[in-house]
PDB file of C-alpha atoms in Angstrom:
ATOM      1  CA  MET N 190      51.607  50.405  81.722  1.00  0.00           C
ATOM      2  CA  GLU N 191      53.869  47.562  82.790  1.00  0.00           C
ATOM      3  CA  PHE N 192      54.998  46.482  86.289  1.00  0.00           C
ATOM      4  CA  ASN N 193      58.520  45.182  86.790  1.00  0.00           C
ATOM      5  CA  ALA N 194      60.366  43.793  89.797  1.00  0.00           C
ATOM      6  CA  LYS N 195      64.057  43.263  89.121  1.00  0.00           C
ATOM      7  CA  PHE N 196      67.235  42.908  91.088  1.00  0.00           C
ATOM      8  CA  PHE N 197      70.050  45.290  90.166  1.00  0.00           C
ATOM      9  CA  SER N 198      71.855  42.807  87.912  1.00  0.00           C
ATOM     10  CA  GLU N 199      68.642  42.308  85.914  1.00  0.00           C
ATOM     11  CA  LEU N 200      68.077  46.000  85.146  1.00  0.00           C
ATOM     12  CA  THR N 201      68.966  47.302  81.723  1.00  0.00           C
ATOM     13  CA  THR N 202      71.156  50.382  81.603  1.00  0.00           C
ATOM     14  CA  HIS N 203      68.178  52.298  80.229  1.00  0.00           C
ATOM     15  CA  GLU N 204      65.934  51.202  83.133  1.00  0.00           C
ATOM     16  CA  LEU N 205      68.624  52.161  85.649  1.00  0.00           C
ATOM     17  CA  TYR N 206      69.017  55.586  84.050  1.00  0.00           C
ATOM     18  CA  GLU N 207      65.246  56.191  84.104  1.00  0.00           C
ATOM     19  CA  ILE N 208      65.023  55.047  87.746  1.00  0.00           C
ATOM     20  CA  ILE N 209      67.752  57.457  88.799  1.00  0.00           C
ATOM     21  CA  LYS N 210      66.155  60.241  86.758  1.00  0.00           C
ATOM     22  CA  SER N 211      62.748  59.721  88.436  1.00  0.00           C
ATOM     23  CA  ARG N 212      64.302  59.605  91.921  1.00  0.00           C
ATOM     24  CA  LEU N 213      66.144  62.874  91.270  1.00  0.00           C
ATOM     25  CA  GLU N 214      62.988  64.473  89.857  1.00  0.00           C
ATOM     26  CA  ILE N 215      60.967  63.730  92.988  1.00  0.00           C
ATOM     27  CA  PHE N 216      63.439  63.868  95.867  1.00  0.00           C
ATOM     28  CA  THR N 217      65.987  66.433  94.669  1.00  0.00           C
ATOM     29  CA  VAL N 218      63.957  68.734  92.415  1.00  0.00           C
ATOM     30  CA  GLU N 219      60.366  68.493  93.739  1.00  0.00           C
ATOM     31  CA  GLN N 220      61.143  68.022  97.445  1.00  0.00           C
ATOM     32  CA  LYS N 221      64.364  70.091  97.330  1.00  0.00           C
ATOM     33  CA  VAL N 222      66.350  67.568  99.383  1.00  0.00           C
ATOM     34  CA  ALA N 223      70.110  67.481  98.944  1.00  0.00           C
ATOM     35  CA  TYR N 224      71.343  63.997  99.824  1.00  0.00           C
ATOM     36  CA  GLN N 225      73.453  61.208  98.358  1.00  0.00           C
ATOM     37  CA  ASP N 226      70.849  59.156  96.473  1.00  0.00           C
ATOM     38  CA  LEU N 227      73.313  56.601  95.117  1.00  0.00           C
ATOM     39  CA  ASP N 228      74.162  54.854  98.381  1.00  0.00           C
ATOM     40  CA  ASP N 229      75.222  51.348  97.216  1.00  0.00           C
ATOM     41  CA  ILE N 230      71.992  49.813  98.585  1.00  0.00           C
ATOM     42  CA  ASP N 231      70.718  49.588  95.009  1.00  0.00           C
ATOM     43  CA  TYR N 232      73.148  46.740  94.299  1.00  0.00           C
ATOM     44  CA  ASP N 233      71.269  44.418  96.686  1.00  0.00           C
ATOM     45  CA  ALA N 234      67.768  45.812  96.241  1.00  0.00           C
ATOM     46  CA  LEU N 235      64.713  44.583  94.406  1.00  0.00           C
ATOM     47  CA  HIS N 236      63.635  47.467  92.178  1.00  0.00           C
ATOM     48  CA  CYS N 237      59.872  47.625  91.643  1.00  0.00           C
ATOM     49  CA  PHE N 238      58.462  50.013  89.074  1.00  0.00           C
ATOM     50  CA  PHE N 239      55.722  50.837  86.645  1.00  0.00           C
ATOM     51  CA  CYS N 240      56.773  52.106  83.257  1.00  0.00           C
ATOM     52  CA  GLU N 241      54.984  53.342  80.203  1.00  0.00           C
ATOM     53  CA  GLY N 242      57.172  52.964  77.194  1.00  0.00           C
ATOM     54  CA  GLU N 243      60.577  53.881  78.516  1.00  0.00           C
ATOM     55  CA  LYS N 244      59.413  56.298  81.241  1.00  0.00           C
ATOM     56  CA  ILE N 245      59.324  55.249  84.904  1.00  0.00           C
ATOM     57  CA  LEU N 246      55.988  56.385  86.375  1.00  0.00           C
ATOM     58  CA  ALA N 247      56.269  54.887  89.879  1.00  0.00           C
ATOM     59  CA  TYR N 248      59.110  53.256  91.757  1.00  0.00           C
ATOM     60  CA  LEU N 249      60.336  51.797  95.019  1.00  0.00           C
ATOM     61  CA  ARG N 250      63.186  49.612  96.143  1.00  0.00           C
ATOM     62  CA  ALA N 251      63.153  46.794  98.691  1.00  0.00           C
ATOM     63  CA  PHE N 252      66.174  45.450 100.532  1.00  0.00           C
ATOM     64  CA  ARG N 253      67.041  43.304 103.520  1.00  0.00           C
ATOM     65  CA  ILE N 254      68.066  45.106 106.728  1.00  0.00           C
ATOM     66  CA  ASP N 255      68.305  41.978 108.893  1.00  0.00           C
ATOM     67  CA  ASP N 256      67.321  38.302 108.771  1.00  0.00           C
ATOM     68  CA  ASP N 257      63.638  39.026 109.377  1.00  0.00           C
ATOM     69  CA  THR N 258      63.108  42.529 107.954  1.00  0.00           C
ATOM     70  CA  ILE N 259      62.841  44.034 104.486  1.00  0.00           C
ATOM     71  CA  LYS N 260      62.859  47.809 104.081  1.00  0.00           C
ATOM     72  CA  LEU N 261      61.041  49.732 101.379  1.00  0.00           C
ATOM     73  CA  GLY N 262      62.528  53.015 100.286  1.00  0.00           C
ATOM     74  CA  ARG N 263      62.659  55.678  97.597  1.00  0.00           C
ATOM     75  CA  VAL N 264      58.888  55.281  97.115  1.00  0.00           C
ATOM     76  CA  LEU N 265      57.646  57.657  94.432  1.00  0.00           C
ATOM     77  CA  THR N 266      55.008  58.312  91.810  1.00  0.00           C
ATOM     78  CA  LEU N 267      55.307  60.971  89.141  1.00  0.00           C
ATOM     79  CA  SER N 268      51.544  61.562  89.226  1.00  0.00           C
ATOM     80  CA  HIS N 269      49.262  61.866  92.237  1.00  0.00           C
ATOM     81  CA  GLY N 270      45.629  61.018  92.919  1.00  0.00           C
ATOM     82  CA  ASP N 271      45.242  58.486  90.102  1.00  0.00           C
ATOM     83  CA  GLY N 272      45.685  55.250  92.090  1.00  0.00           C
ATOM     84  CA  LEU N 273      49.164  54.533  90.786  1.00  0.00           C
ATOM     85  CA  GLY N 274      50.704  54.624  94.275  1.00  0.00           C
ATOM     86  CA  ARG N 275      48.193  52.026  95.476  1.00  0.00           C
ATOM     87  CA  LYS N 276      48.971  49.792  92.498  1.00  0.00           C
ATOM     88  CA  LEU N 277      52.697  50.181  93.105  1.00  0.00           C
ATOM     89  CA  MET N 278      52.363  49.142  96.750  1.00  0.00           C
ATOM     90  CA  GLU N 279      50.088  46.167  96.004  1.00  0.00           C
ATOM     91  CA  LYS N 280      52.301  44.781  93.241  1.00  0.00           C
ATOM     92  CA  SER N 281      55.518  45.522  95.122  1.00  0.00           C
ATOM     93  CA  ILE N 282      54.408  43.829  98.344  1.00  0.00           C
ATOM     94  CA  ASP N 283      53.550  40.730  96.284  1.00  0.00           C
ATOM     95  CA  ALA N 284      56.948  40.904  94.551  1.00  0.00           C
ATOM     96  CA  VAL N 285      58.730  41.250  97.909  1.00  0.00           C
ATOM     97  CA  LYS N 286      56.858  38.186  99.215  1.00  0.00           C
ATOM     98  CA  ASP N 287      58.044  36.224  96.174  1.00  0.00           C
ATOM     99  CA  ALA N 288      61.659  37.429  96.351  1.00  0.00           C
ATOM    100  CA  PHE N 289      62.460  37.342 100.070  1.00  0.00           C
ATOM    101  CA  ASP N 290      61.831  35.335 103.220  1.00  0.00           C
ATOM    102  CA  PHE N 291      60.938  37.798 105.983  1.00  0.00           C
ATOM    103  CA  LYS N 292      58.608  38.521 108.889  1.00  0.00           C
ATOM    104  CA  THR N 293      58.341  42.316 108.660  1.00  0.00           C
ATOM    105  CA  ILE N 294      58.432  45.050 106.031  1.00  0.00           C
ATOM    106  CA  HIS N 295      59.634  48.401 107.379  1.00  0.00           C
ATOM    107  CA  ILE N 296      59.266  51.819 105.826  1.00  0.00           C
ATOM    108  CA  SER N 297      60.408  55.284 106.867  1.00  0.00           C
ATOM    109  CA  ALA N 298      57.245  57.092 105.823  1.00  0.00           C
ATOM    110  CA  GLN N 299      56.866  60.797 105.369  1.00  0.00           C
ATOM    111  CA  LYS N 300      54.408  61.921 108.043  1.00  0.00           C
ATOM    112  CA  TYR N 301      51.791  63.134 105.559  1.00  0.00           C
ATOM    113  CA  ALA N 302      51.644  59.610 104.027  1.00  0.00           C
ATOM    114  CA  ILE N 303      50.790  57.674 107.214  1.00  0.00           C
ATOM    115  CA  GLY N 304      47.158  57.142 106.147  1.00  0.00           C
ATOM    116  CA  PHE N 305      48.239  55.872 102.742  1.00  0.00           C
ATOM    117  CA  TYR N 306      50.506  53.178 104.209  1.00  0.00           C
ATOM    118  CA  GLU N 307      47.963  52.212 106.868  1.00  0.00           C
ATOM    119  CA  LYS N 308      45.663  51.056 104.041  1.00  0.00           C
ATOM    120  CA  PHE N 309      48.171  48.255 103.340  1.00  0.00           C
ATOM    121  CA  GLY N 310      48.439  47.135 106.954  1.00  0.00           C
ATOM    122  CA  PHE N 311      51.440  49.209 108.032  1.00  0.00           C
ATOM    123  CA  VAL N 312      51.349  50.512 111.608  1.00  0.00           C
ATOM    124  CA  VAL N 313      53.321  53.401 113.090  1.00  0.00           C
ATOM    125  CA  THR N 314      56.164  52.092 115.274  1.00  0.00           C
ATOM    126  CA  THR N 315      58.148  55.258 116.099  1.00  0.00           C
ATOM    127  CA  ASP N 316      57.685  58.852 117.104  1.00  0.00           C
ATOM    128  CA  VAL N 317      58.065  61.520 114.432  1.00  0.00           C
ATOM    129  CA  TYR N 318      61.699  62.168 113.467  1.00  0.00           C
ATOM    130  CA  LEU N 319      63.458  64.311 110.900  1.00  0.00           C
ATOM    131  CA  GLU N 320      65.086  62.684 107.911  1.00  0.00           C
ATOM    132  CA  ASP N 321      66.592  65.131 105.419  1.00  0.00           C
ATOM    133  CA  SER N 322      64.602  67.909 107.169  1.00  0.00           C
ATOM    134  CA  ILE N 323      61.278  66.134 106.440  1.00  0.00           C
ATOM    135  CA  GLU N 324      59.088  64.651 109.187  1.00  0.00           C
ATOM    136  CA  HIS N 325      58.970  60.850 109.036  1.00  0.00           C
ATOM    137  CA  VAL N 326      57.721  57.940 111.128  1.00  0.00           C
ATOM    138  CA  GLY N 327      58.794  54.322 111.137  1.00  0.00           C
ATOM    139  CA  MET N 328      56.018  51.945 110.057  1.00  0.00           C
ATOM    140  CA  ASP N 329      55.957  48.141 109.958  1.00  0.00           C
ATOM    141  CA  PHE N 330      53.886  45.536 108.141  1.00  0.00           C
ATOM    142  CA  SER N 331      54.087  42.049 109.632  1.00  0.00           C
ATOM    143  CA  LEU N 332      53.153  38.748 108.059  1.00  0.00           C
TER     144      LEU N 332
END
């Protein structure tokens, strides 16, 4: 299993295809959310992922939302309960620190995942809100 952190222009067409396929598998098929996944943010994002062979097993993207804040989004793992999500977060936070100057990392976390993100130092910063009909909270990690 290999970890990668690449900006859009560094991705191969095969990697991009597999990233899109994994995002559709989780968010559109598994979670049954109809939304526009390809939102142009990918062009400026750092794409962090674990792959085995050619298959993407875990993924997230990181992008700047203002001078001091990076946002993580599209966080997914194709398997659950095996520690891959923890590894993805650890490696990705390190990659974000190497790639960007920032003071805060923000995430719109699904409510059920609050405890998971708290393990990395994220704290809840908003009330519960609906995003694509799923309960979320804003969470921040500060340097």
